[in-house]
Tab-separated table of C-alpha atoms in Angstrom:
chain	number	residue	atom	x	y	z
A	1	MET	CA	93.053	105.118	87.159
A	2	SER	CA	93.090	101.705	86.469
A	3	LEU	CA	94.678	99.090	89.227
A	4	TYR	CA	94.781	95.141	88.186
A	5	ILE	CA	95.370	92.845	90.705
A	6	GLU	CA	96.257	89.568	90.627
A	7	THR	CA	96.935	86.851	93.126
A	8	GLU	CA	99.055	83.796	93.241
A	9	GLY	CA	97.999	80.749	95.306
A	10	GLU	CA	96.247	81.385	98.502
A	11	ILE	CA	95.907	84.480	99.954
A	12	SER	CA	94.576	86.211	103.105
A	13	PHE	CA	94.539	88.907	104.949
A	14	SER	CA	92.060	90.596	107.374
A	15	PHE	CA	91.400	93.743	105.036
A	16	ASP	CA	90.357	94.581	101.535
A	17	VAL	CA	93.425	94.529	99.322
A	18	GLU	CA	91.814	96.254	96.617
A	19	GLU	CA	90.302	99.369	98.644
A	20	VAL	CA	93.719	99.667	99.966
A	21	ALA	CA	95.926	99.260	97.220
A	22	ARG	CA	93.353	101.880	95.326
A	23	LEU	CA	93.853	104.551	98.351
A	24	VAL	CA	97.543	104.000	98.240
A	25	VAL	CA	98.206	104.680	94.803
A	26	ASP	CA	95.616	107.562	94.704
A	27	ALA	CA	97.290	109.414	97.099
A	28	ALA	CA	101.021	108.481	95.789
A	29	LEU	CA	99.915	109.719	91.973
A	30	ASP	CA	98.752	112.736	93.491
A	31	ILE	CA	101.559	113.727	95.963
A	32	VAL	CA	103.856	112.951	92.737
A	33	ARG	CA	101.709	115.361	90.718
A	34	CYS	CA	101.386	112.786	87.907
A	35	PRO	CA	98.932	114.574	85.352
A	36	TYR	CA	98.329	111.401	83.823
A	37	GLU	CA	95.325	108.738	84.116
A	38	SER	CA	97.230	105.946	85.101
A	39	GLU	CA	97.560	101.873	84.915
A	40	ILE	CA	99.089	99.740	87.150
A	41	ASP	CA	99.416	95.910	87.688
A	42	LEU	CA	99.685	94.487	91.399
A	43	LEU	CA	100.752	90.735	91.764
A	44	LEU	CA	100.215	89.103	95.365
A	45	THR	CA	102.180	86.142	95.695
A	46	HIS	CA	104.215	84.583	98.422
A	47	ASP	CA	108.033	84.211	99.240
A	48	GLU	CA	108.941	81.425	96.565
A	49	GLU	CA	107.709	82.679	93.653
A	50	ILE	CA	109.076	86.747	94.333
A	51	HIS	CA	112.684	84.890	95.286
A	52	GLU	CA	112.263	83.316	91.649
A	53	MET	CA	111.790	86.885	90.253
A	54	ASN	CA	114.372	88.500	92.347
A	55	ARG	CA	117.015	86.074	91.135
A	56	GLU	CA	116.161	86.377	87.445
A	57	HIS	CA	115.510	89.845	87.235
A	58	ARG	CA	117.810	91.644	90.195
A	59	GLY	CA	120.782	88.370	90.101
A	60	ILE	CA	119.739	88.447	94.018
A	61	ASP	CA	118.948	85.033	95.442
A	62	ARG	CA	116.758	85.331	98.455
A	63	PRO	CA	113.140	86.251	98.356
A	64	THR	CA	112.017	90.190	98.802
A	65	ASP	CA	109.058	92.393	100.067
A	66	VAL	CA	108.633	93.901	96.775
A	67	LEU	CA	109.304	93.984	93.390
A	68	SER	CA	108.851	97.193	91.110
A	69	PHE	CA	108.787	97.152	86.847
A	70	PRO	CA	108.788	100.448	86.053
A	71	MET	CA	107.764	100.916	81.884
A	72	LEU	CA	109.201	104.438	82.219
A	73	GLU	CA	112.614	106.381	82.628
A	74	PHE	CA	112.790	109.504	84.168
A	75	ALA	CA	115.532	112.075	83.553
A	76	ILE	CA	114.260	113.174	87.213
A	77	PRO	CA	112.246	111.596	89.448
A	78	GLY	CA	108.618	112.374	89.785
A	79	ASP	CA	109.138	114.659	86.557
A	80	PHE	CA	106.293	113.633	84.019
A	81	SER	CA	107.265	116.568	81.752
A	82	GLY	CA	109.620	114.516	79.399
A	83	ILE	CA	106.941	111.764	78.675
A	84	ASP	CA	105.976	112.024	74.923
A	85	GLU	CA	102.590	111.726	74.926
A	86	GLU	CA	102.447	110.679	71.107
A	87	ALA	CA	104.361	107.450	72.468
A	88	GLU	CA	102.412	104.238	71.429
A	89	ASP	CA	104.184	102.367	73.864
A	90	ILE	CA	103.576	104.008	76.914
A	91	PHE	CA	99.721	104.558	76.971
A	92	ASN	CA	97.488	102.191	76.565
A	93	PRO	CA	95.740	102.509	73.332
A	94	GLU	CA	92.626	101.139	74.575
A	95	SER	CA	92.354	103.280	77.762
A	96	GLY	CA	94.711	106.057	76.734
A	97	GLU	CA	95.965	105.721	80.556
A	98	LEU	CA	99.545	105.807	81.135
A	99	MET	CA	101.113	102.360	81.751
A	100	LEU	CA	103.393	103.138	84.973
A	101	GLY	CA	104.338	99.468	85.628
A	102	ASP	CA	104.142	96.515	87.638
A	103	ILE	CA	104.258	95.852	91.253
A	104	VAL	CA	104.866	92.608	92.620
A	105	ILE	CA	104.498	91.992	96.493
A	106	SER	CA	105.062	88.445	98.959
A	107	ALA	CA	102.004	88.142	101.080
A	108	ASP	CA	104.444	86.125	103.155
A	109	ARG	CA	106.567	89.008	103.701
A	110	VAL	CA	103.675	91.310	104.697
A	111	LEU	CA	102.956	89.489	107.255
A	112	ALA	CA	106.431	88.740	108.643
A	113	GLN	CA	107.626	92.303	108.474
A	114	ALA	CA	104.285	93.452	109.863
A	115	ASP	CA	105.230	91.466	112.915
A	116	GLU	CA	109.169	92.354	113.187
A	117	TYR	CA	108.000	96.115	112.962
A	118	GLY	CA	104.976	95.782	115.243
A	119	HIS	CA	102.387	97.318	112.938
A	120	SER	CA	99.454	96.042	111.545
A	121	PRO	CA	99.728	93.847	107.773
A	122	ARG	CA	97.318	96.228	106.400
A	123	ARG	CA	99.921	98.960	107.204
A	124	GLU	CA	102.930	97.131	105.894
A	125	TYR	CA	101.341	96.223	102.576
A	126	ALA	CA	100.126	100.018	102.220
A	127	PHE	CA	103.843	100.871	102.695
A	128	LEU	CA	105.012	98.320	100.250
A	129	ILE	CA	102.612	99.918	97.584
A	130	ALA	CA	103.708	103.498	98.355
A	131	HIS	CA	107.341	101.954	98.122
A	132	SER	CA	106.757	100.510	95.069
A	133	ILE	CA	104.654	103.591	93.263
A	134	LEU	CA	107.692	105.739	93.770
A	135	HIS	CA	109.897	103.335	92.382
A	136	LEU	CA	107.804	103.417	89.376
A	137	CYS	CA	107.666	107.128	89.247
A	138	GLY	CA	111.299	107.462	88.790
A	139	TYR	CA	112.561	107.333	92.713
A	140	ASP	CA	115.113	105.377	94.345
A	141	HIS	CA	116.929	105.161	97.434
A	142	MET	CA	120.379	104.206	96.335
A	143	GLU	CA	122.214	107.214	97.426
A	144	GLU	CA	121.740	108.943	100.796
A	145	ASP	CA	119.990	112.122	99.376
A	146	GLU	CA	117.864	110.004	97.059
A	147	ARG	CA	116.693	108.034	100.167
A	148	ALA	CA	115.952	111.145	102.188
A	149	VAL	CA	113.653	112.433	99.250
A	150	MET	CA	111.712	108.738	98.763
A	151	GLU	CA	111.524	108.279	102.511
A	152	GLU	CA	109.748	111.608	102.617
A	153	LYS	CA	106.916	110.904	100.066
A	154	GLN	CA	106.669	107.633	101.476
A	155	ARG	CA	105.416	109.176	104.774
A	156	GLU	CA	103.391	112.406	102.973
A	157	ILE	CA	101.672	109.301	101.388
A	158	MET	CA	100.981	107.247	104.680
A	159	GLU	CA	100.093	110.306	106.418
A	160	LYS	CA	97.932	111.729	103.661
A	161	ILE	CA	95.804	108.175	103.592
A	162	ASN	CA	96.433	108.315	107.055
A	163	ILE	CA	98.053	104.488	107.906
A	164	LEU	CA	100.300	105.098	110.260
A	165	ARG	CA	102.285	102.590	112.474
C-alpha cells in the first residue's frame, strides 16, 4: 500500500499523522477485503482551503471535515470483482497499485470535532480516514440502509485498530 501525505500550511498534532493514517488504511482495506495493493493520496489542510474545495466540487459553501475523491465507481460497495485489471487508468503504471483516490481532511475540523464529541484528535483523525476510505471503496450514507452499513464498517475499522471513544 502506498499512502502519500501532503500538508498545506502549518499543521501540528500530538500524534504521528502518517502512522495513524497507515494503521487506519490497512485496517479499512482489510475489512472491505480489497484484493489489490492500493494507492491513496491524503491532503491535510485547513478550513479555508477545504471550504473552497467543498464549494467547487460539491456546491456547498462552507468548510467540511473530510472530502473523498474516488477514482473508481462500484456497482456494489466494496465489490472489487468488477474491476478490469487491464484498465490502465485505475492502476498506477509504475507500481501496479490500484489507485483508490484522494482524501482531504481539515485539521481545523479534526480539532474542533474532537473537542465537540469529547474524544481525542487522534481518534477523530482516524475516524475521518476510515469514513473516507469507505467512500473510496463505494460506500455511502445518503440512504438509511447505506448509512447503517457504512456505520457498521466504520465501527469495525475503529475496533480493529483499537482507537475508541
